[in-house]
């Protein structure tokens, strides 16, 4: 095939659809984004196809899509998404029918894991566990230099492990999932609790005196300015994050854990307490090589870059 071959990578998130045209070496050649019509599956599908049409040119030989939820990677169907109105959506077939270009679909965090492993914080390792911490928690596993998808593509849906039975309700229908106690959603919820208890706090002030208006972003901003209550919230959420990571390190034995997603942008305010809790929780910490817990490097680009390069490597050869 020609050296000029490229692929589209489309990352369909809860608020934004990110579309990139990507070269084989991971270079982003063009990027576009549109808001996700999250309430209507058909509109979201149309928006995704329109974005692909806009980005495609004669060099594009494959399209990779990353979508949040249970993605049947064998069939190219999004089966279920806790935070989108999409159910049983044959994304790969719809895109291939519309553009005449082969398409494959993966879970968004699986695609992001591939992006970080090929071009970001996971480079040079054979075994990597990625956890994306945003509003929810996603995961991705590279085992022996391959993306581990499981039997259907459902692997690494780590956010929905129940860690607090009877805890806060989750979009998946359960209570006390990891993503409800160790994510941006948890930071916001704890921030509102603190603002209710401390009406004169920085957090309550940032929310204009309305505790119910406190968001996770406000908590992170207050913590960055040295506010002790906000720093305490990030430490608590970081602790829950580190405990969960210890469980997955026990299960997977990776060489490195990469933490991505918007919450990871709080840096050591969340990663330092996560590392402490991890060391305290992982099995036999004194008898195993240390496992670095590091921040992701590609930010919001990881999913689209990973989806595109997976598609190039698996469909475009
Ligand atoms: Zn859940």
mmCIF file of C-alpha atoms and ligand atoms in Angstrom:
data_model
loop_
_atom_site.group_PDB
_atom_site.id
_atom_site.type_symbol
_atom_site.label_atom_id
_atom_site.label_comp_id
_atom_site.label_asym_id
_atom_site.label_seq_id
_atom_site.Cartn_x
_atom_site.Cartn_y
_atom_site.Cartn_z
ATOM 1 C CA UNK A 1 0.000 0.000 0.000
ATOM 2 C CA UNK A 2 1.108 3.579 -0.456
ATOM 3 C CA UNK A 3 3.043 5.347 2.245
ATOM 4 C CA UNK A 4 0.452 8.094 2.213
ATOM 5 C CA UNK A 5 -2.316 5.921 3.626
ATOM 6 C CA UNK A 6 -4.191 7.418 6.539
ATOM 7 C CA UNK A 7 -7.200 6.564 8.674
ATOM 8 C CA UNK A 8 -9.984 8.406 10.390
ATOM 9 C CA UNK A 9 -10.329 8.119 14.133
ATOM 10 C CA UNK A 10 -13.643 9.180 15.606
ATOM 11 C CA UNK A 11 -14.115 9.362 19.364
ATOM 12 C CA UNK A 12 -17.791 9.559 20.292
ATOM 13 C CA UNK A 13 -18.080 10.905 23.823
ATOM 14 C CA UNK A 14 -21.026 12.012 25.904
ATOM 15 C CA UNK A 15 -20.610 15.693 25.054
ATOM 16 C CA UNK A 16 -18.367 15.836 21.978
ATOM 17 C CA UNK A 17 -17.554 13.828 18.859
ATOM 18 C CA UNK A 18 -13.859 14.201 18.015
ATOM 19 C CA UNK A 19 -12.833 13.291 14.470
ATOM 20 C CA UNK A 20 -9.197 13.100 13.288
ATOM 21 C CA UNK A 21 -7.443 12.096 10.090
ATOM 22 C CA UNK A 22 -4.275 10.337 11.246
ATOM 23 C CA UNK A 23 -1.132 9.130 9.465
ATOM 24 C CA UNK A 24 0.451 5.760 10.178
ATOM 25 C CA UNK A 25 3.044 7.355 12.482
ATOM 26 C CA UNK A 26 0.301 8.882 14.645
ATOM 27 C CA UNK A 27 0.530 12.389 13.207
ATOM 28 C CA UNK A 28 -2.838 14.156 13.283
ATOM 29 C CA UNK A 29 -3.363 15.556 9.770
ATOM 30 C CA UNK A 30 -6.723 17.182 10.386
ATOM 31 C CA UNK A 31 -9.168 17.496 13.262
ATOM 32 C CA UNK A 32 -12.826 18.451 13.624
ATOM 33 C CA UNK A 33 -15.276 18.245 16.500
ATOM 34 C CA UNK A 34 -19.042 18.574 16.909
ATOM 35 C CA UNK A 35 -21.353 18.420 19.910
ATOM 36 C CA UNK A 36 -22.865 14.977 20.575
ATOM 37 C CA UNK A 37 -26.651 14.803 20.150
ATOM 38 C CA UNK A 38 -26.639 12.558 23.235
ATOM 39 C CA UNK A 39 -30.421 12.172 23.520
ATOM 40 C CA UNK A 40 -31.068 10.830 20.034
ATOM 41 C CA UNK A 41 -29.172 7.840 18.628
ATOM 42 C CA UNK A 42 -30.174 8.518 15.012
ATOM 43 C CA UNK A 43 -29.040 12.149 15.170
ATOM 44 C CA UNK A 44 -25.766 11.094 16.793
ATOM 45 C CA UNK A 45 -25.220 8.513 14.041
ATOM 46 C CA UNK A 46 -25.914 11.141 11.361
ATOM 47 C CA UNK A 47 -23.523 13.589 13.029
ATOM 48 C CA UNK A 48 -20.801 10.925 13.153
ATOM 49 C CA UNK A 49 -21.263 10.064 9.470
ATOM 50 C CA UNK A 50 -21.257 13.753 8.491
ATOM 51 C CA UNK A 51 -18.007 14.270 10.413
ATOM 52 C CA UNK A 52 -16.412 11.253 8.696
ATOM 53 C CA UNK A 53 -17.501 12.566 5.272
ATOM 54 C CA UNK A 54 -15.943 15.935 6.013
ATOM 55 C CA UNK A 55 -12.614 14.408 7.057
ATOM 56 C CA UNK A 56 -12.268 11.616 4.486
ATOM 57 C CA UNK A 57 -10.134 11.959 1.369
ATOM 58 C CA UNK A 58 -8.717 9.502 -1.184
ATOM 59 C CA UNK A 59 -5.827 8.525 1.147
ATOM 60 C CA UNK A 60 -8.172 7.251 3.875
ATOM 61 C CA UNK A 61 -8.192 3.443 3.848
ATOM 62 C CA UNK A 62 -9.865 2.687 7.193
ATOM 63 C CA UNK A 63 -12.056 4.264 9.855
ATOM 64 C CA UNK A 64 -11.840 3.515 13.566
ATOM 65 C CA UNK A 65 -14.517 4.595 16.019
ATOM 66 C CA UNK A 66 -14.264 4.684 19.801
ATOM 67 C CA UNK A 67 -17.558 4.890 21.678
ATOM 68 C CA UNK A 68 -18.402 4.918 25.376
ATOM 69 C CA UNK A 69 -20.069 1.751 26.586
ATOM 70 C CA UNK A 70 -20.270 -1.924 25.717
ATOM 71 C CA UNK A 71 -18.960 -2.144 22.171
ATOM 72 C CA UNK A 72 -19.171 -5.484 20.364
ATOM 73 C CA UNK A 73 -15.905 -5.118 18.470
ATOM 74 C CA UNK A 74 -16.496 -8.322 16.453
ATOM 75 C CA UNK A 75 -19.775 -7.018 15.036
ATOM 76 C CA UNK A 76 -19.025 -3.283 15.134
ATOM 77 C CA UNK A 77 -22.148 -2.681 17.233
ATOM 78 C CA UNK A 78 -22.512 -0.421 20.259
ATOM 79 C CA UNK A 79 -24.660 -2.646 22.482
ATOM 80 C CA UNK A 80 -25.248 -0.437 25.516
ATOM 81 C CA UNK A 81 -24.001 2.901 26.760
ATOM 82 C CA UNK A 82 -24.829 3.988 30.324
ATOM 83 C CA UNK A 83 -24.456 7.683 29.517
ATOM 84 C CA UNK A 84 -25.792 7.893 25.935
ATOM 85 C CA UNK A 85 -29.191 7.086 24.417
ATOM 86 C CA UNK A 86 -27.522 4.558 22.102
ATOM 87 C CA UNK A 87 -28.576 0.878 22.163
ATOM 88 C CA UNK A 88 -27.759 -1.894 19.647
ATOM 89 C CA UNK A 89 -26.404 0.571 17.109
ATOM 90 C CA UNK A 90 -24.579 -1.002 14.104
ATOM 91 C CA UNK A 91 -22.014 1.804 13.828
ATOM 92 C CA UNK A 92 -19.457 0.020 11.622
ATOM 93 C CA UNK A 93 -22.023 -1.061 9.026
ATOM 94 C CA UNK A 94 -23.702 2.358 8.921
ATOM 95 C CA UNK A 95 -20.372 4.144 8.354
ATOM 96 C CA UNK A 96 -19.113 1.657 5.779
ATOM 97 C CA UNK A 97 -22.446 1.827 3.907
ATOM 98 C CA UNK A 98 -22.260 5.631 3.871
ATOM 99 C CA UNK A 99 -18.593 6.075 2.917
ATOM 100 C CA UNK A 100 -17.521 2.816 1.281
ATOM 101 C CA UNK A 101 -14.522 2.581 3.647
ATOM 102 C CA UNK A 102 -13.962 -0.323 6.090
ATOM 103 C CA UNK A 103 -14.763 0.637 9.676
ATOM 104 C CA UNK A 104 -14.245 -0.928 13.081
ATOM 105 C CA UNK A 105 -15.563 0.106 16.472
ATOM 106 C CA UNK A 106 -14.037 -0.202 19.928
ATOM 107 C CA UNK A 107 -14.848 0.995 23.404
ATOM 108 C CA UNK A 108 -13.506 4.547 23.730
ATOM 109 C CA UNK A 109 -11.134 3.763 26.596
ATOM 110 C CA UNK A 110 -9.791 0.721 24.747
ATOM 111 C CA UNK A 111 -9.026 3.003 21.804
ATOM 112 C CA UNK A 112 -7.429 5.560 24.161
ATOM 113 C CA UNK A 113 -5.303 2.802 25.690
ATOM 114 C CA UNK A 114 -3.959 1.950 22.245
ATOM 115 C CA UNK A 115 -3.205 5.619 21.555
ATOM 116 C CA UNK A 116 -1.330 6.069 24.844
ATOM 117 C CA UNK A 117 0.534 2.798 24.379
ATOM 118 C CA UNK A 118 1.647 3.554 20.820
ATOM 119 C CA UNK A 119 2.366 7.277 21.121
ATOM 120 C CA UNK A 120 1.986 8.441 24.744
ATOM 121 C CA UNK A 121 2.780 7.463 28.315
ATOM 122 C CA UNK A 122 2.692 3.708 27.608
ATOM 123 C CA UNK A 123 5.447 3.705 24.969
ATOM 124 C CA UNK A 124 8.149 1.101 25.518
ATOM 125 C CA UNK A 125 6.138 -1.133 27.891
ATOM 126 C CA UNK A 126 4.811 -4.568 26.991
ATOM 127 C CA UNK A 127 1.999 -4.594 29.557
ATOM 128 C CA UNK A 128 -0.016 -1.472 30.356
ATOM 129 C CA UNK A 129 -3.227 -0.717 32.206
ATOM 130 C CA UNK A 130 -4.950 2.550 31.326
ATOM 131 C CA UNK A 131 -7.649 4.085 33.458
ATOM 132 C CA UNK A 132 -9.506 7.140 32.187
ATOM 133 C CA UNK A 133 -11.025 9.217 34.946
ATOM 134 C CA UNK A 134 -13.553 11.761 33.767
ATOM 135 C CA UNK A 135 -17.199 12.018 34.762
ATOM 136 C CA UNK A 136 -17.013 8.215 34.840
ATOM 137 C CA UNK A 137 -14.160 5.699 34.723
ATOM 138 C CA UNK A 138 -13.066 3.680 31.711
ATOM 139 C CA UNK A 139 -10.233 1.228 31.298
ATOM 140 C CA UNK A 140 -8.026 -0.317 28.657
ATOM 141 C CA UNK A 141 -5.520 -3.151 28.740
ATOM 142 C CA UNK A 142 -2.485 -3.710 26.541
ATOM 143 C CA UNK A 143 -1.152 -7.198 27.302
ATOM 144 C CA UNK A 144 1.933 -8.486 25.487
ATOM 145 C CA UNK A 145 1.872 -5.507 23.097
ATOM 146 C CA UNK A 146 -1.711 -6.257 22.033
ATOM 147 C CA UNK A 147 -4.980 -4.600 22.921
ATOM 148 C CA UNK A 148 -6.889 -7.022 25.149
ATOM 149 C CA UNK A 149 -10.541 -6.819 24.123
ATOM 150 C CA UNK A 150 -11.923 -9.999 25.718
ATOM 151 C CA UNK A 151 -14.345 -12.272 23.854
ATOM 152 C CA UNK A 152 -16.587 -9.503 22.491
ATOM 153 C CA UNK A 153 -14.743 -6.227 23.046
ATOM 154 C CA UNK A 154 -16.347 -5.679 26.461
ATOM 155 C CA UNK A 155 -13.119 -6.091 28.463
ATOM 156 C CA UNK A 156 -11.791 -3.429 30.871
ATOM 157 C CA UNK A 157 -15.169 -1.863 31.705
ATOM 158 C CA UNK A 158 -13.542 -1.254 35.058
ATOM 159 C CA UNK A 159 -15.749 1.649 36.134
ATOM 160 C CA UNK A 160 -18.606 -0.703 36.917
ATOM 161 C CA UNK A 161 -16.938 -2.885 39.503
ATOM 162 C CA UNK A 162 -19.029 -2.488 42.681
ATOM 163 C CA UNK A 163 -16.736 -1.215 45.449
ATOM 164 C CA UNK A 164 -19.380 0.207 47.786
ATOM 165 C CA UNK A 165 -22.519 -1.978 47.925
ATOM 166 C CA UNK A 166 -25.586 0.230 48.370
ATOM 167 C CA UNK A 167 -23.506 3.326 47.516
ATOM 168 C CA UNK A 168 -24.354 6.133 45.081
ATOM 169 C CA UNK A 169 -26.517 5.109 42.086
ATOM 170 C CA UNK A 170 -24.776 4.620 38.729
ATOM 171 C CA UNK A 171 -25.903 5.135 35.120
ATOM 172 C CA UNK A 172 -25.504 1.379 34.569
ATOM 173 C CA UNK A 173 -28.359 0.651 37.007
ATOM 174 C CA UNK A 174 -26.232 -0.582 39.929
ATOM 175 C CA UNK A 175 -25.145 1.215 43.093
ATOM 176 C CA UNK A 176 -21.665 1.855 44.429
ATOM 177 C CA UNK A 177 -19.723 1.345 41.191
ATOM 178 C CA UNK A 178 -16.062 2.415 41.255
ATOM 179 C CA UNK A 179 -16.867 5.284 38.876
ATOM 180 C CA UNK A 180 -19.300 6.719 41.414
ATOM 181 C CA UNK A 181 -16.678 6.998 44.183
ATOM 182 C CA UNK A 182 -13.413 7.653 42.316
ATOM 183 C CA UNK A 183 -14.267 9.960 39.386
ATOM 184 C CA UNK A 184 -15.282 13.492 38.516
ATOM 185 C CA UNK A 185 -18.833 12.607 39.549
ATOM 186 C CA UNK A 186 -17.536 11.753 43.046
ATOM 187 C CA UNK A 187 -15.500 14.971 43.241
ATOM 188 C CA UNK A 188 -18.599 17.002 42.420
ATOM 189 C CA UNK A 189 -20.772 15.086 44.892
ATOM 190 C CA UNK A 190 -18.250 15.470 47.751
ATOM 191 C CA UNK A 191 -17.820 19.138 46.818
ATOM 192 C CA UNK A 192 -21.559 19.737 47.215
ATOM 193 C CA UNK A 193 -21.507 17.956 50.599
ATOM 194 C CA UNK A 194 -18.623 20.134 51.809
ATOM 195 C CA UNK A 195 -20.308 23.314 50.581
ATOM 196 C CA UNK A 196 -23.501 22.382 52.462
ATOM 197 C CA UNK A 197 -21.554 21.778 55.697
ATOM 198 C CA UNK A 198 -19.304 24.831 55.265
ATOM 199 C CA UNK A 199 -21.397 27.665 53.792
ATOM 200 C CA UNK A 200 -18.499 30.128 54.156
ATOM 201 C CA UNK A 201 -15.979 27.891 52.385
ATOM 202 C CA UNK A 202 -14.126 28.763 49.180
ATOM 203 C CA UNK A 203 -16.162 26.099 47.400
ATOM 204 C CA UNK A 204 -19.489 27.596 48.457
ATOM 205 C CA UNK A 205 -18.153 30.990 47.345
ATOM 206 C CA UNK A 206 -17.103 29.664 43.925
ATOM 207 C CA UNK A 207 -20.653 28.348 43.464
ATOM 208 C CA UNK A 208 -22.185 31.727 44.299
ATOM 209 C CA UNK A 209 -23.383 30.492 47.704
ATOM 210 C CA UNK A 210 -25.459 27.639 46.230
ATOM 211 C CA UNK A 211 -23.963 24.303 47.416
ATOM 212 C CA UNK A 212 -25.930 22.421 44.757
ATOM 213 C CA UNK A 213 -24.094 24.389 42.043
ATOM 214 C CA UNK A 214 -20.650 23.053 43.044
ATOM 215 C CA UNK A 215 -18.993 21.052 40.236
ATOM 216 C CA UNK A 216 -15.954 18.809 40.107
ATOM 217 C CA UNK A 217 -14.151 21.435 38.048
ATOM 218 C CA UNK A 218 -14.713 23.993 40.847
ATOM 219 C CA UNK A 219 -13.261 21.592 43.407
ATOM 220 C CA UNK A 220 -10.174 21.013 41.280
ATOM 221 C CA UNK A 221 -9.753 24.767 40.769
ATOM 222 C CA UNK A 222 -10.073 25.449 44.518
ATOM 223 C CA UNK A 223 -7.579 22.693 45.302
ATOM 224 C CA UNK A 224 -5.140 24.203 42.809
ATOM 225 C CA UNK A 225 -5.382 27.446 44.765
ATOM 226 C CA UNK A 226 -4.480 25.660 47.993
ATOM 227 C CA UNK A 227 -7.950 25.311 49.545
ATOM 228 C CA UNK A 228 -7.662 22.608 52.220
ATOM 229 C CA UNK A 229 -11.251 21.347 51.952
ATOM 230 C CA UNK A 230 -10.921 20.905 48.198
ATOM 231 C CA UNK A 231 -7.493 19.273 48.568
ATOM 232 C CA UNK A 232 -9.104 16.860 51.052
ATOM 233 C CA UNK A 233 -11.787 15.919 48.516
ATOM 234 C CA UNK A 234 -9.196 15.155 45.838
ATOM 235 C CA UNK A 235 -7.198 13.162 48.400
ATOM 236 C CA UNK A 236 -10.289 11.090 49.270
ATOM 237 C CA UNK A 237 -11.146 10.444 45.618
ATOM 238 C CA UNK A 238 -7.474 9.740 44.876
ATOM 239 C CA UNK A 239 -7.457 7.180 47.678
ATOM 240 C CA UNK A 240 -10.463 5.373 46.171
ATOM 241 C CA UNK A 241 -8.783 5.542 42.770
ATOM 242 C CA UNK A 242 -5.542 4.040 44.100
ATOM 243 C CA UNK A 243 -7.352 1.251 45.956
ATOM 244 C CA UNK A 244 -9.183 0.308 42.770
ATOM 245 C CA UNK A 245 -6.006 0.433 40.706
ATOM 246 C CA UNK A 246 -4.379 -1.951 43.216
ATOM 247 C CA UNK A 247 -7.137 -4.473 42.518
ATOM 248 C CA UNK A 248 -6.577 -4.268 38.781
ATOM 249 C CA UNK A 249 -2.797 -4.522 39.199
ATOM 250 C CA UNK A 250 -3.398 -7.656 41.287
ATOM 251 C CA UNK A 251 -5.494 -9.044 38.433
ATOM 252 C CA UNK A 252 -3.455 -7.913 35.411
ATOM 253 C CA UNK A 253 0.173 -7.466 36.578
ATOM 254 C CA UNK A 254 0.973 -4.536 34.263
ATOM 255 C CA UNK A 255 4.349 -2.776 34.146
ATOM 256 C CA UNK A 256 2.754 0.670 34.229
ATOM 257 C CA UNK A 257 -0.595 2.275 35.020
ATOM 258 C CA UNK A 258 -1.495 5.292 32.897
ATOM 259 C CA UNK A 259 -4.173 7.627 34.263
ATOM 260 C CA UNK A 260 -5.992 9.773 31.699
ATOM 261 C CA UNK A 261 -9.250 11.684 31.454
ATOM 262 C CA UNK A 262 -10.140 15.177 32.652
ATOM 263 C CA UNK A 263 -9.668 14.399 36.355
ATOM 264 C CA UNK A 264 -6.052 13.347 35.751
ATOM 265 C CA UNK A 265 -5.361 16.968 34.804
ATOM 266 C CA UNK A 266 -5.443 17.711 38.556
ATOM 267 C CA UNK A 267 -2.032 15.988 38.495
ATOM 268 C CA UNK A 268 -0.421 15.101 41.802
ATOM 269 C CA UNK A 269 -3.347 16.495 43.795
ATOM 270 C CA UNK A 270 -5.089 13.248 42.804
ATOM 271 C CA UNK A 271 -2.205 11.015 41.668
ATOM 272 C CA UNK A 272 -0.088 11.385 44.826
ATOM 273 C CA UNK A 273 -2.853 10.110 47.175
ATOM 274 C CA UNK A 274 -3.683 7.453 44.580
ATOM 275 C CA UNK A 275 -0.058 6.221 44.673
ATOM 276 C CA UNK A 276 -0.075 6.092 48.491
ATOM 277 C CA UNK A 277 -3.342 4.103 48.562
ATOM 278 C CA UNK A 278 -2.076 1.856 45.781
ATOM 279 C CA UNK A 279 1.112 0.989 47.682
ATOM 280 C CA UNK A 280 -0.940 0.284 50.811
ATOM 281 C CA UNK A 281 -3.437 -1.919 48.958
ATOM 282 C CA UNK A 282 -1.611 -3.904 46.289
ATOM 283 C CA UNK A 283 -0.717 -7.462 47.200
ATOM 284 C CA UNK A 284 2.850 -8.004 48.468
ATOM 285 C CA UNK A 285 4.092 -4.507 47.737
ATOM 286 C CA UNK A 286 7.573 -5.259 49.129
ATOM 287 C CA UNK A 287 7.921 -8.339 46.958
ATOM 288 C CA UNK A 288 7.106 -6.984 43.506
ATOM 289 C CA UNK A 289 8.736 -4.433 41.188
ATOM 290 C CA UNK A 290 7.201 -1.007 41.646
ATOM 291 C CA UNK A 291 4.446 -0.143 39.210
ATOM 292 C CA UNK A 292 4.578 3.522 38.189
ATOM 293 C CA UNK A 293 1.222 5.338 38.153
ATOM 294 C CA UNK A 294 1.722 8.074 35.574
ATOM 295 C CA UNK A 295 -0.373 10.760 33.893
ATOM 296 C CA UNK A 296 -1.456 10.194 30.303
ATOM 297 C CA UNK A 297 0.272 12.300 27.651
ATOM 298 C CA UNK A 298 -2.207 12.611 24.772
ATOM 299 C CA UNK A 299 -5.083 14.189 26.694
ATOM 300 C CA UNK A 300 -8.390 14.172 24.822
ATOM 301 C CA UNK A 301 -6.640 13.126 21.603
ATOM 302 C CA UNK A 302 -5.832 9.585 22.791
ATOM 303 C CA UNK A 303 -9.168 8.018 21.777
ATOM 304 C CA UNK A 304 -9.277 9.330 18.215
ATOM 305 C CA UNK A 305 -5.556 8.681 17.579
ATOM 306 C CA UNK A 306 -5.871 5.179 19.039
ATOM 307 C CA UNK A 307 -9.028 4.342 17.052
ATOM 308 C CA UNK A 308 -7.422 5.550 13.817
ATOM 309 C CA UNK A 309 -4.152 3.674 14.241
ATOM 310 C CA UNK A 310 -5.923 0.484 15.367
ATOM 311 C CA UNK A 311 -8.047 0.673 12.216
ATOM 312 C CA UNK A 312 -4.986 1.271 10.037
ATOM 313 C CA UNK A 313 -3.126 -1.654 11.577
ATOM 314 C CA UNK A 314 -6.073 -4.072 11.570
ATOM 315 C CA UNK A 315 -8.065 -3.062 8.462
ATOM 316 C CA UNK A 316 -5.645 -1.065 6.331
ATOM 317 C CA UNK A 317 -2.808 -3.578 5.936
HETATM 318 ZN ZN1 LIG B 1 -22.038 1.345 37.127
#
